[in-house]
Short mmCIF file of C-alpha atoms in Angstrom, two decimals:
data_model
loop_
_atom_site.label_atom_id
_atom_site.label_comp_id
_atom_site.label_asym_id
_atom_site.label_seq_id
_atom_site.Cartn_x
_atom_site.Cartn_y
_atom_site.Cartn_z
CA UNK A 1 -21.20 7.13 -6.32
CA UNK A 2 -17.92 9.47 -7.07
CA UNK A 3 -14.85 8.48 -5.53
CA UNK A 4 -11.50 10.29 -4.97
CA UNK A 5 -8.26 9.94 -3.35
CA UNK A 6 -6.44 12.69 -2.51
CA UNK A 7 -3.24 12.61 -0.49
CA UNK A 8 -2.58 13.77 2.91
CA UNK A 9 -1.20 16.89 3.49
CA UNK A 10 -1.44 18.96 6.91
CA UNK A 11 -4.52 20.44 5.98
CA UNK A 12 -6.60 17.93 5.48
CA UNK A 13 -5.46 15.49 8.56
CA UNK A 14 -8.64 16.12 9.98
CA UNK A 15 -10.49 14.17 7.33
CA UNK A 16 -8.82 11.37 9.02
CA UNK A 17 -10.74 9.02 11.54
CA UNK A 18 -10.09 9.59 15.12
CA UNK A 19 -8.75 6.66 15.42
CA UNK A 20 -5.92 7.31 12.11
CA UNK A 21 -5.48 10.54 13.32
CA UNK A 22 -4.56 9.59 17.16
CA UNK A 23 -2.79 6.23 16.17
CA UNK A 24 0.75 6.50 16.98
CA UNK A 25 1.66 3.11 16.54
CA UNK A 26 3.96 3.08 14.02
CA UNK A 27 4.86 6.37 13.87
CA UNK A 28 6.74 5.63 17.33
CA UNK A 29 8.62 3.11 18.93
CA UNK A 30 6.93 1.22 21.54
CA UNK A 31 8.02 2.82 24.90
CA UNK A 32 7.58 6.47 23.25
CA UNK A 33 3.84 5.63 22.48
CA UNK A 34 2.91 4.47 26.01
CA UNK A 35 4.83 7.71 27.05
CA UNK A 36 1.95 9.85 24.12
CA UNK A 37 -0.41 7.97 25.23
CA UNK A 38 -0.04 8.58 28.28
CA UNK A 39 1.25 11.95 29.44
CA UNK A 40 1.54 13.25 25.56
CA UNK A 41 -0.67 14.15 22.55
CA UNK A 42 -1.11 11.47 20.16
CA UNK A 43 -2.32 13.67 17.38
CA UNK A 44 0.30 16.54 18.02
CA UNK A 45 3.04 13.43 16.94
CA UNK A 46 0.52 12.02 14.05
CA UNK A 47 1.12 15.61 12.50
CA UNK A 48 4.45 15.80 13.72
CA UNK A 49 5.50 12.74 12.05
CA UNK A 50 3.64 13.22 8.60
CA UNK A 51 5.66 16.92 8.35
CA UNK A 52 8.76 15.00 8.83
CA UNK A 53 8.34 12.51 6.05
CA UNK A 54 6.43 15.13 3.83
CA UNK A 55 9.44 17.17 4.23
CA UNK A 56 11.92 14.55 4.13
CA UNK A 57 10.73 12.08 1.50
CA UNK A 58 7.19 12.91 -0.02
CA UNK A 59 4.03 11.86 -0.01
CA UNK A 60 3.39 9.55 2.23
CA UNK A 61 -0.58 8.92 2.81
CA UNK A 62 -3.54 8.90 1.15
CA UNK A 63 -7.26 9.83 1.41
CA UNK A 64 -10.16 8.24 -0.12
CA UNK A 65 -13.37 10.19 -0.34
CA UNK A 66 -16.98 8.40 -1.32
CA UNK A 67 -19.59 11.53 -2.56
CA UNK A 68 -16.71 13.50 -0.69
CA UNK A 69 -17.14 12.29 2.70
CA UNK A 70 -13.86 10.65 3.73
CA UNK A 71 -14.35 6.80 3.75
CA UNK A 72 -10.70 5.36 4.45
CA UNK A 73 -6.95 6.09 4.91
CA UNK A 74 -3.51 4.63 4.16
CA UNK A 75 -0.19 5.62 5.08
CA UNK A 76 3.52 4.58 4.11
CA UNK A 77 7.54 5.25 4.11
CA UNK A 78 10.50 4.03 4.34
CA UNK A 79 11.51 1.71 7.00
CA UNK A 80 13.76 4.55 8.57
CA UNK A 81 11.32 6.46 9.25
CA UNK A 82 8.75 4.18 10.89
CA UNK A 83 10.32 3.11 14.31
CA UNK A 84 7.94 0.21 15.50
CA UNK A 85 8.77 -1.92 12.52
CA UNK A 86 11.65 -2.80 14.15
CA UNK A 87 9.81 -4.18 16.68
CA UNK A 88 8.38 -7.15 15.19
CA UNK A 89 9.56 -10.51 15.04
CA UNK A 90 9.89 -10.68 11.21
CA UNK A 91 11.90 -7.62 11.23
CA UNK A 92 13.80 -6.02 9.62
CA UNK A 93 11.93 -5.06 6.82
CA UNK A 94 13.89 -4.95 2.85
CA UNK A 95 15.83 -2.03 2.24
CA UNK A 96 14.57 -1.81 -1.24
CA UNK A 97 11.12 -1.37 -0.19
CA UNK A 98 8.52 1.34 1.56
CA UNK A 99 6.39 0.09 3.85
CA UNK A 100 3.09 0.23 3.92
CA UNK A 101 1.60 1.07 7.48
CA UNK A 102 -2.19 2.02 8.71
CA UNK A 103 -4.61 0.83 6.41
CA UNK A 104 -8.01 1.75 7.77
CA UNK A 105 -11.59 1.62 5.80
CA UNK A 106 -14.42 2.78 8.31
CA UNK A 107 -16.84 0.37 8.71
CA UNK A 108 -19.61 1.74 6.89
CA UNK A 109 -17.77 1.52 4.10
CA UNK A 110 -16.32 -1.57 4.09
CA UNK A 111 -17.29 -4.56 1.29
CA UNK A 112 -17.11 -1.96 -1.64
CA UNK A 113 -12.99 -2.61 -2.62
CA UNK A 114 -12.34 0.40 -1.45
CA UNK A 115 -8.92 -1.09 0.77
CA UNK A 116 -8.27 -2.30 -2.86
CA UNK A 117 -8.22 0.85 -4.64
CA UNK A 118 -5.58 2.80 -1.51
CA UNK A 119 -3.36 0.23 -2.18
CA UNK A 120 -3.57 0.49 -5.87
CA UNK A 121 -2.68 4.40 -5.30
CA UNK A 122 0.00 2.92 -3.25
CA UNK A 123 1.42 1.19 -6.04
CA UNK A 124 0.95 3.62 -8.62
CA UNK A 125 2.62 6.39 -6.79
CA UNK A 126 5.93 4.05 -5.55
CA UNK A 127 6.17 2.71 -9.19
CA UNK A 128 6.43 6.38 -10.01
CA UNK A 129 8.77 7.27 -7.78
CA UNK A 130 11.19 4.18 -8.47
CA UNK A 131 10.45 1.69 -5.91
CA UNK A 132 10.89 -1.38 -6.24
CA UNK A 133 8.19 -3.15 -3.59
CA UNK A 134 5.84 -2.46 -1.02
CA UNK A 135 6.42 -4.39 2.05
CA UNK A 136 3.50 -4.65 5.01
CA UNK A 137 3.06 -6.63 8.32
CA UNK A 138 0.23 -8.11 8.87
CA UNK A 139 -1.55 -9.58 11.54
CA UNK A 140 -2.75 -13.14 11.45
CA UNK A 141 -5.69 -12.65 14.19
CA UNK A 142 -6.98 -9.80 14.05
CA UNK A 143 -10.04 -10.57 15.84
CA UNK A 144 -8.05 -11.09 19.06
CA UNK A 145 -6.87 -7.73 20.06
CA UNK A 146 -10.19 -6.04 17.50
CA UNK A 147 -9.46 -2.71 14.87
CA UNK A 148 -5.92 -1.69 15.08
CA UNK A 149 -2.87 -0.59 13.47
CA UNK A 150 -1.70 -3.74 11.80
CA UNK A 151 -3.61 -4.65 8.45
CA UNK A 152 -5.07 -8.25 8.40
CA UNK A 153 -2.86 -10.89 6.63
CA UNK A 154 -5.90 -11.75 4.38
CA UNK A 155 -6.41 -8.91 3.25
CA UNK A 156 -3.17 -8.48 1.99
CA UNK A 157 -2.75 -11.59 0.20
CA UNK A 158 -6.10 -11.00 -1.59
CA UNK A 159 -5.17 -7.94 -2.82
CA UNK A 160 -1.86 -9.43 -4.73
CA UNK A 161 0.93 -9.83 -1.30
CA UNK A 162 2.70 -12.64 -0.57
CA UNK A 163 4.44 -14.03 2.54
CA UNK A 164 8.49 -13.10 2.51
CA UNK A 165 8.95 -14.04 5.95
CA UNK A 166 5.99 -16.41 7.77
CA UNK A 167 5.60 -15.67 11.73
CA UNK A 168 2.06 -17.42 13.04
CA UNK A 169 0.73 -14.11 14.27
CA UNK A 170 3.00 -11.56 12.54
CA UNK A 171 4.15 -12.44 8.89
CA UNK A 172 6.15 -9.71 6.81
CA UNK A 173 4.21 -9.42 3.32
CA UNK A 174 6.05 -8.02 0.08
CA UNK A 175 4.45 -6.54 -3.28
CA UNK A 176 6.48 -6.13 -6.04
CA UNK A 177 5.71 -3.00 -8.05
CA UNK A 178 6.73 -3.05 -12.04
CA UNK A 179 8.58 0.00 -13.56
CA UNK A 180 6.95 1.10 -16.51
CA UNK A 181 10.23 0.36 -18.57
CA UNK A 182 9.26 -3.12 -17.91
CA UNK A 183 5.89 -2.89 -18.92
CA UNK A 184 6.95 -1.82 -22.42
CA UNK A 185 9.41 -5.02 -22.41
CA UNK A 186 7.03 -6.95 -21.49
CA UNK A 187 3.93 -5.67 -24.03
CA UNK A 188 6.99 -5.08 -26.55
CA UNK A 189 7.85 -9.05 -26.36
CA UNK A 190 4.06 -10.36 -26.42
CA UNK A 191 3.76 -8.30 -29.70
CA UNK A 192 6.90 -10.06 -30.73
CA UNK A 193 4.89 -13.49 -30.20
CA UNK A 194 1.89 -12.54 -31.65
CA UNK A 195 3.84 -11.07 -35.09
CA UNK A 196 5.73 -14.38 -35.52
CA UNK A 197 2.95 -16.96 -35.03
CA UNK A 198 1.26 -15.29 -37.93
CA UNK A 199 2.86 -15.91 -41.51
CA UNK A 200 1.38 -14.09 -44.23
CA UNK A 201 2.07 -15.03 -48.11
CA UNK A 202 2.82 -12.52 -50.47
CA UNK A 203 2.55 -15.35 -53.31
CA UNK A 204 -0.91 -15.17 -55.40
CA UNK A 205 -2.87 -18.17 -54.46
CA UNK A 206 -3.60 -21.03 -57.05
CA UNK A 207 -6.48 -21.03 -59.42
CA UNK A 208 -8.94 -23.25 -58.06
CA UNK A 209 -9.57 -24.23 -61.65
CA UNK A 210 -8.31 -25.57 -65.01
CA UNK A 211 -8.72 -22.68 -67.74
CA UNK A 212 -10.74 -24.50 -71.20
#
């Protein structure tokens, strides 16, 4: 099976679920999504709010396709521009990091990694730009309120998080993301180890016999 991610632009939001393409929960603080939601157009603010931060900032979502049929989404920024993380408990979240926000594989889909890879593109893409971390909330019991905005606590600690700030139902999740300048160091000084724990004589080695 091929797979491909891609990132979102405002011509392919429509590849998104309905449900990624409606959800408004991050993208606005609480009492201005009850107001969409209610007498508004979730989907008008979705696109609204990814020109804003494509304009603004950059990329800031991605698409991942299986045999090109879209299988999962992903979006992130910078704290600034996501209003409902300052809603939380474990708030505020690092200045030094984007956060990462909906994380959403559809369910027929699910099992294959495929949350794994979207945050790998994640990574790869902040590490390029100069970030230092991804941070994430995450939700503790899912099960209780069903699919929604906030990505499972489990599943970000099994793909490499861990726990900055613990809450029992909302804990605030960090990822630190390596500059490739510290790669190098870091392959550069292994080398370095590997070179000196082998010695090599240049001396010719003894005769292992007496001549006659």
């Amino acid at each position: 099976m091929s797979r491909r991610v891609v990132g979102v632009t405002l011509d392919n939001l429509e590849h998104l679920s309905k449900h990624s393409r409606t959800c408004v929960f991050w993208e606005l603080a609480p009492h201005l999504k009850e107001q969409a939601e209610e007498f508004g157009d979730t989907e008008f603010e979705k696109e609204a709010w990814v020109s804003s931060v494509l304009l603004e900032w950059g990329s800031c979502g991605r698409i991942i396709y299986l045999d090109g049929i879209p299988a999962g989404s992903v979006f992130y920024a910078p704290p600034a521009a996501v209003p409902r993380s300052l809603a939380f408990p474990t708030s505020p979240a690092s200045p030094d990091a984007v956060l990462m926000t909906g994380l959403e594989v559809l369910p027929e889909f699910r099992g294959g990694g495929l949350g794994r890879v979207l945050v790998q593109t994640v990574a790869k893409d902040l590490t390029r730009r100069g970030v230092k971390a991804i941070e994430a909330f995450g939700d503790n019991r899912p099960e209780v309120d069903g699919p929604g905005c906030v990505t499972p606590t489990d599943f970000l600690l099994q793909v490499g998080f861990k726990t900055v700030r613990p809450h029992p139902r909302w804990p605030r999740l960090r990822l630190e993301l390596r500059s490739a300048s510290s790669w190098k160091e870091d392959v550069e000084a292994a080398l370095e180890r590997l070179l000196s724990s082998v010695t090599v004589s240049a001396a010719p080695a003894e005769p292992s016999f007496k001549p006659v």
